[in-house]
Coordinates of C-alpha atoms (C1' of nucleotides) in Angstrom, one line a residue:
Chain J
X1 CA 49.7 66.3 -133.3
X2 CA 49.8 67.5 -136.9
X3 CA 49.2 71.2 -137.4
X4 CA 46.1 72.1 -139.3
X5 CA 46.6 73.4 -142.8
X6 CA 44.7 74.2 -146.0
X7 CA 46.0 73.4 -149.5
X8 CA 44.7 74.8 -152.8
X9 CA 45.7 74.4 -156.4
X10 CA 46.4 77.7 -158.1
X11 CA 47.9 77.4 -161.6
X12 CA 49.9 80.3 -162.9
X13 CA 50.5 81.8 -159.4
X14 CA 53.9 82.7 -158.0
X15 CA 54.0 83.0 -154.2
X16 CA 57.6 84.3 -154.2
X17 CA 57.0 87.0 -156.9
X18 CA 53.7 88.1 -155.3
X19 CA 55.2 88.5 -151.8
X20 CA 58.5 90.1 -153.0
X21 CA 57.7 92.3 -155.9
X22 CA 57.7 95.5 -154.0
X23 CA 54.0 95.7 -153.2
X24 CA 54.3 94.4 -149.6
X25 CA 57.3 94.7 -147.3
X26 CA 56.7 92.5 -144.3
X27 CA 56.9 88.9 -145.7
X28 CA 60.0 86.9 -144.6
X29 CA 61.3 83.9 -146.5
X30 CA 61.7 81.3 -143.7
X31 CA 62.4 78.3 -145.9
X32 CA 62.3 76.9 -149.4
X33 CA 59.5 78.8 -151.1
X34 CA 58.1 79.3 -147.7
X35 CA 57.1 82.7 -146.3
X36 CA 55.8 84.0 -143.0
X37 CA 53.9 87.2 -142.4
X38 CA 50.9 89.0 -140.8
X39 CA 47.7 90.5 -142.2
X40 CA 45.1 92.2 -140.0
X41 CA 46.5 90.6 -136.9
X42 CA 46.6 87.0 -138.3
X43 CA 50.0 85.3 -138.6
X44 CA 50.6 82.9 -141.5
X45 CA 53.2 80.6 -142.8
X46 CA 52.5 79.8 -146.5
X47 CA 54.5 77.8 -149.0
X48 CA 54.3 76.7 -152.7
X49 CA 55.2 73.5 -154.4
X50 CA 54.3 73.5 -158.1
X51 CA 50.7 74.6 -158.4
X52 CA 50.0 73.7 -154.8
X53 CA 49.8 76.5 -152.2
X54 CA 49.8 75.5 -148.5
X55 CA 48.4 77.7 -145.8
X56 CA 49.7 76.5 -142.4
X57 CA 47.8 76.7 -139.1
X58 CA 44.6 78.3 -140.5
X59 CA 41.0 77.3 -140.1
X60 CA 38.5 77.3 -142.9
X61 CA 36.9 80.4 -141.5
X62 CA 40.3 82.2 -141.4
X63 CA 41.1 81.1 -144.9
X64 CA 37.8 82.3 -146.3
X65 CA 37.6 85.5 -144.3
X66 CA 41.3 86.6 -144.3
X67 CA 43.6 84.8 -146.6
X68 CA 41.5 84.2 -149.7
X69 CA 40.6 87.9 -150.0
X70 CA 44.2 88.9 -149.2
X71 CA 45.6 86.9 -152.0
X72 CA 42.8 88.1 -154.3
X73 CA 41.8 84.5 -155.1
X74 CA 38.5 85.5 -156.7
X75 CA 40.0 87.7 -159.4
X76 CA 40.7 86.3 -162.8
X77 CA 44.3 87.2 -163.8
X78 CA 44.4 85.0 -166.9
X79 CA 42.0 87.3 -168.8
X80 CA 44.1 90.3 -167.7
X81 CA 47.2 88.7 -169.0
X82 CA 45.5 87.9 -172.3
X83 CA 44.7 91.7 -172.7
X84 CA 48.2 92.8 -171.7
X85 CA 49.8 90.4 -174.2
X86 CA 48.7 92.5 -177.1
X87 CA 51.6 94.7 -176.1
X88 CA 55.0 93.2 -176.8
X89 CA 56.7 94.6 -173.6
X90 CA 53.9 93.7 -171.3
X91 CA 53.7 90.3 -173.0
X92 CA 57.3 89.7 -171.9
X93 CA 56.6 91.0 -168.4
X94 CA 53.7 88.6 -168.2
X95 CA 55.9 85.7 -169.2
X96 CA 58.5 86.7 -166.6
X97 CA 56.3 87.5 -163.6
X98 CA 52.7 86.9 -164.6
X99 CA 52.3 84.9 -161.4
X100 CA 52.0 88.1 -159.4
X101 CA 48.6 88.9 -157.7
X102 CA 47.7 92.2 -156.3
X103 CA 47.4 91.7 -152.6
X104 CA 44.4 93.3 -150.8
X105 CA 46.5 94.9 -148.0
X106 CA 45.3 96.7 -145.0
X107 CA 44.7 100.4 -146.0
X108 CA 46.5 102.0 -143.1
X109 CA 49.5 99.6 -143.4
X110 CA 49.8 100.3 -147.2
X111 CA 49.5 104.0 -146.7
X112 CA 52.0 104.2 -144.0
X113 CA 54.4 101.8 -145.8
X114 CA 54.4 103.8 -149.0
X115 CA 55.0 107.1 -147.0
X116 CA 58.1 105.4 -145.8
X117 CA 59.0 104.3 -149.3
X118 CA 59.5 107.8 -150.6
X119 CA 63.1 108.5 -151.9
X120 CA 64.1 105.2 -150.4
X121 CA 65.1 101.7 -151.5
X122 CA 63.3 98.4 -150.8
X123 CA 65.7 96.8 -148.4
X124 CA 65.8 99.9 -146.2
X125 CA 62.0 100.3 -146.4
X126 CA 61.7 96.8 -145.0
X127 CA 64.1 97.5 -142.2
X128 CA 62.3 100.6 -141.1
X129 CA 58.9 98.9 -141.2
X130 CA 60.3 95.9 -139.3
X131 CA 61.6 98.2 -136.5
X132 CA 58.3 100.1 -136.5
X133 CA 56.4 96.8 -135.8
X134 CA 58.9 95.5 -133.3
X135 CA 58.8 98.7 -131.3
X136 CA 55.1 99.6 -131.5
X137 CA 53.2 96.6 -132.7
X138 CA 51.4 93.9 -130.7
X139 CA 53.0 90.5 -130.6
X140 CA 51.4 88.2 -133.2
X141 CA 52.5 84.7 -133.9
X142 CA 56.2 84.7 -134.4
X143 CA 56.3 88.4 -135.2
X144 CA 54.6 91.8 -134.4
X145 CA 51.6 93.2 -136.0
X146 CA 51.6 96.6 -137.8
X147 CA 50.9 99.3 -135.2
X148 CA 47.5 101.1 -135.4
X149 CA 47.3 104.8 -136.3
X150 CA 46.1 105.5 -132.7
X151 CA 49.2 103.8 -131.2
X152 CA 51.5 105.8 -133.6
X153 CA 49.6 109.0 -133.0
X154 CA 50.4 108.8 -129.3
X155 CA 54.2 108.8 -130.1
X156 CA 56.5 111.8 -130.1
X157 CA 59.0 112.4 -132.9
X158 CA 61.8 111.5 -130.5
X159 CA 60.3 108.1 -129.9
X160 CA 60.4 107.3 -133.6
X161 CA 64.1 108.1 -133.8
X162 CA 65.2 104.5 -133.4
X163 CA 63.3 103.6 -136.6
X164 CA 66.0 105.6 -138.5
X165 CA 63.3 106.7 -140.9
X166 CA 64.9 110.1 -141.4
X167 CA 62.8 113.0 -142.6
X168 CA 59.9 110.5 -143.1
X169 CA 59.3 110.2 -139.3
X170 CA 57.3 113.5 -139.3
X171 CA 55.2 112.3 -142.2
X172 CA 54.4 109.0 -140.4
X173 CA 53.2 111.0 -137.4
X174 CA 51.1 113.4 -139.4
X175 CA 49.5 110.4 -141.2
X176 CA 48.8 108.6 -137.9
X177 CA 47.3 111.7 -136.4
X178 CA 45.1 112.6 -139.3
X179 CA 43.8 109.0 -139.7
X180 CA 43.3 108.6 -135.9
X181 CA 41.3 111.9 -135.6
X182 CA 39.3 111.3 -138.7
X183 CA 40.7 114.2 -140.8
X184 CA 41.4 111.5 -143.3
X185 CA 38.7 108.8 -143.0
X186 CA 40.0 105.7 -144.6
X187 CA 36.6 104.0 -144.4
X188 CA 35.2 106.6 -146.8
X189 CA 37.9 106.3 -149.4
X190 CA 36.4 103.2 -151.2
X191 CA 33.3 105.2 -152.2
X192 CA 35.2 108.1 -153.6
X193 CA 36.1 108.7 -157.2
X194 CA 39.8 108.4 -158.0
X195 CA 40.7 112.1 -158.0
X196 CA 38.8 112.7 -154.7
X197 CA 40.3 109.7 -153.0
X198 CA 43.7 110.9 -154.0
X199 CA 43.0 114.4 -152.8
X200 CA 41.8 113.1 -149.4
X201 CA 45.0 111.1 -148.9
X202 CA 47.1 114.0 -150.0
X203 CA 46.0 116.1 -147.0
X204 CA 48.7 114.2 -145.3
X205 CA 52.2 115.6 -145.2
X206 CA 54.5 113.5 -147.3
X207 CA 51.7 112.1 -149.4
X208 CA 51.9 113.2 -153.0
X209 CA 50.4 111.7 -156.2
X210 CA 52.7 108.7 -156.3
X211 CA 52.3 107.7 -152.6
X212 CA 48.5 108.2 -152.9
X213 CA 48.3 106.0 -156.0
X214 CA 50.3 103.3 -154.2
X215 CA 48.0 103.4 -151.2
X216 CA 44.9 103.2 -153.5
X217 CA 46.4 100.4 -155.5
X218 CA 47.7 98.2 -152.7
X219 CA 45.6 99.3 -149.7
X220 CA 42.2 99.8 -151.5
X221 CA 42.6 97.5 -154.4
X222 CA 42.0 100.3 -156.9
X223 CA 43.4 98.5 -159.9
X224 CA 43.1 101.6 -162.0
X225 CA 45.7 103.4 -159.9
X226 CA 49.0 103.8 -161.7
X227 CA 51.9 104.8 -159.5
X228 CA 54.8 106.3 -161.4
X229 CA 58.1 105.9 -159.6
X230 CA 61.6 106.4 -160.9
X231 CA 61.6 102.9 -162.4
X232 CA 58.3 103.2 -164.2
X233 CA 59.3 106.7 -165.3
X234 CA 62.3 105.2 -167.0
X235 CA 60.3 102.4 -168.5
X236 CA 57.7 104.8 -169.9
X237 CA 60.4 106.9 -171.5
X238 CA 62.2 103.9 -173.0
X239 CA 59.3 101.7 -174.1
X240 CA 56.3 104.0 -174.4
X241 CA 57.5 107.4 -175.7
X242 CA 54.0 107.9 -177.3
X243 CA 52.2 107.0 -174.1
X244 CA 51.2 103.9 -172.2
X245 CA 48.6 101.9 -174.2
X246 CA 45.1 102.7 -173.2
X247 CA 43.9 99.1 -173.7
X248 CA 46.3 97.8 -171.1
X249 CA 43.7 97.7 -168.3
X250 CA 43.6 97.4 -165.4
X251 CA 46.7 99.7 -165.5
X252 CA 47.6 99.1 -161.9
X253 CA 48.2 95.4 -162.5
X254 CA 50.1 96.2 -165.7
X255 CA 52.2 98.6 -163.7
X256 CA 53.1 96.0 -161.1
X257 CA 54.2 93.4 -163.8
X258 CA 56.2 96.1 -165.5
X259 CA 57.8 97.3 -162.3
X260 CA 59.0 93.9 -161.3
X261 CA 60.0 92.9 -164.8
X262 CA 62.3 95.9 -165.4
X263 CA 63.8 95.7 -162.0
X264 CA 64.6 92.0 -162.1
X265 CA 65.2 91.3 -165.8
X266 CA 66.2 94.6 -167.5
X267 CA 67.8 96.8 -164.9
X268 CA 68.8 99.0 -167.9
X269 CA 71.9 100.5 -169.2
X270 CA 71.9 103.3 -166.6
X271 CA 70.7 101.2 -163.8
X272 CA 71.3 102.5 -160.4
X273 CA 72.2 99.1 -159.0
X274 CA 72.2 95.5 -160.0
X275 CA 70.2 93.2 -157.7
X276 CA 72.5 90.2 -157.5
X277 CA 70.5 88.5 -154.8
X278 CA 69.0 86.0 -157.1
Chain P
dG1 C1' 83.3 111.3 -151.8
dC2 C1' 79.5 110.4 -155.3
dC3 C1' 75.2 108.4 -156.8
dC4 C1' 70.9 106.5 -156.0
dA5 C1' 66.7 104.9 -153.7
dG6 C1' 58.8 102.7 -155.5
dG7 C1' 59.0 111.5 -153.7
dG8 C1' 57.4 115.5 -151.7
dA9 C1' 57.9 120.1 -149.4
dA10 C1' 60.1 124.3 -149.5
dT11 C1' 62.2 127.7 -151.9
dC12 C1' 63.7 130.3 -155.9
dG13 C1' 63.5 132.9 -160.2
Chain A
dC1 C1' 54.0 129.5 -162.5
dG2 C1' 57.8 125.7 -163.5
dA3 C1' 62.3 124.4 -162.0
dT4 C1' 65.8 123.5 -158.3
dT5 C1' 67.1 122.3 -153.8
dC6 C1' 66.7 120.1 -149.6
dC7 C1' 65.4 116.4 -146.8
dA8 C1' 68.0 111.5 -143.4
dT9 C1' 69.9 107.2 -144.1
dG10 C1' 72.4 103.4 -146.0
dG11 C1' 74.4 100.5 -149.8
dG12 C1' 77.1 100.2 -154.0

DNA sequence: GCCCAGGGAATCG
DNA sequence: CGATTCCATGGG
């Protein structure tokens, strides 16, 4: 019996860049341009051939309710790229990785993931999150779902030791506790102005400006958020000594293009490490 | 051994 | 107040 699938045409989109540009950490490449992952308790295998994107094993309802929003299919990226292209560096970034879309990730998963990301590198972030899901998440498809804040809040620090998250373990617990008990109400974040949303999230230990901006950009689709990490900091110093161009909006999308571009194409003269994996 | 990683908290002048 | 230092862990 043939498995059910949905196929769409999406010119200018890159599945691989979107799922592996450092915005999400749980997608696994299981074949040629084929990835498997979980969002909100739904398991998906998705693949790309040319302009065709194939979503395996999903119903129309699941596609419309879960995956179309997740992949931000209603947002027009062509007009954004047209704006960015007035800047020479961003124009190059668009040419290199303009197929990225900003995923509408689960707020809690994004928050927790970027707490783990601090002073860390992407391969190790993925490893910690993978162990977190295996140990505490519910089985889902061929993998395990991201554990709820309630499940994590019930854990002790010792129980998290196998994750090998280092000093971040206590931050993860604090986040889980404050989200679970309502000290930080994630359902109220969307209605808050940028600064207040940030301040709310920063009540959590281990959440500073950068992690808060990542949570807002990736978990709440606040495209005006602009996380400045070590890579973006270097890019700003090198390419934009007089400041990042104000017209380059939404800045969060520009930031994501720039981040992936400088990491993959122009590691830079003083690059910490070359990624030879592709 | 040294440096770094999608930083932030604690401590120090 | 700004500027260092420390934090765990793993790869290059």
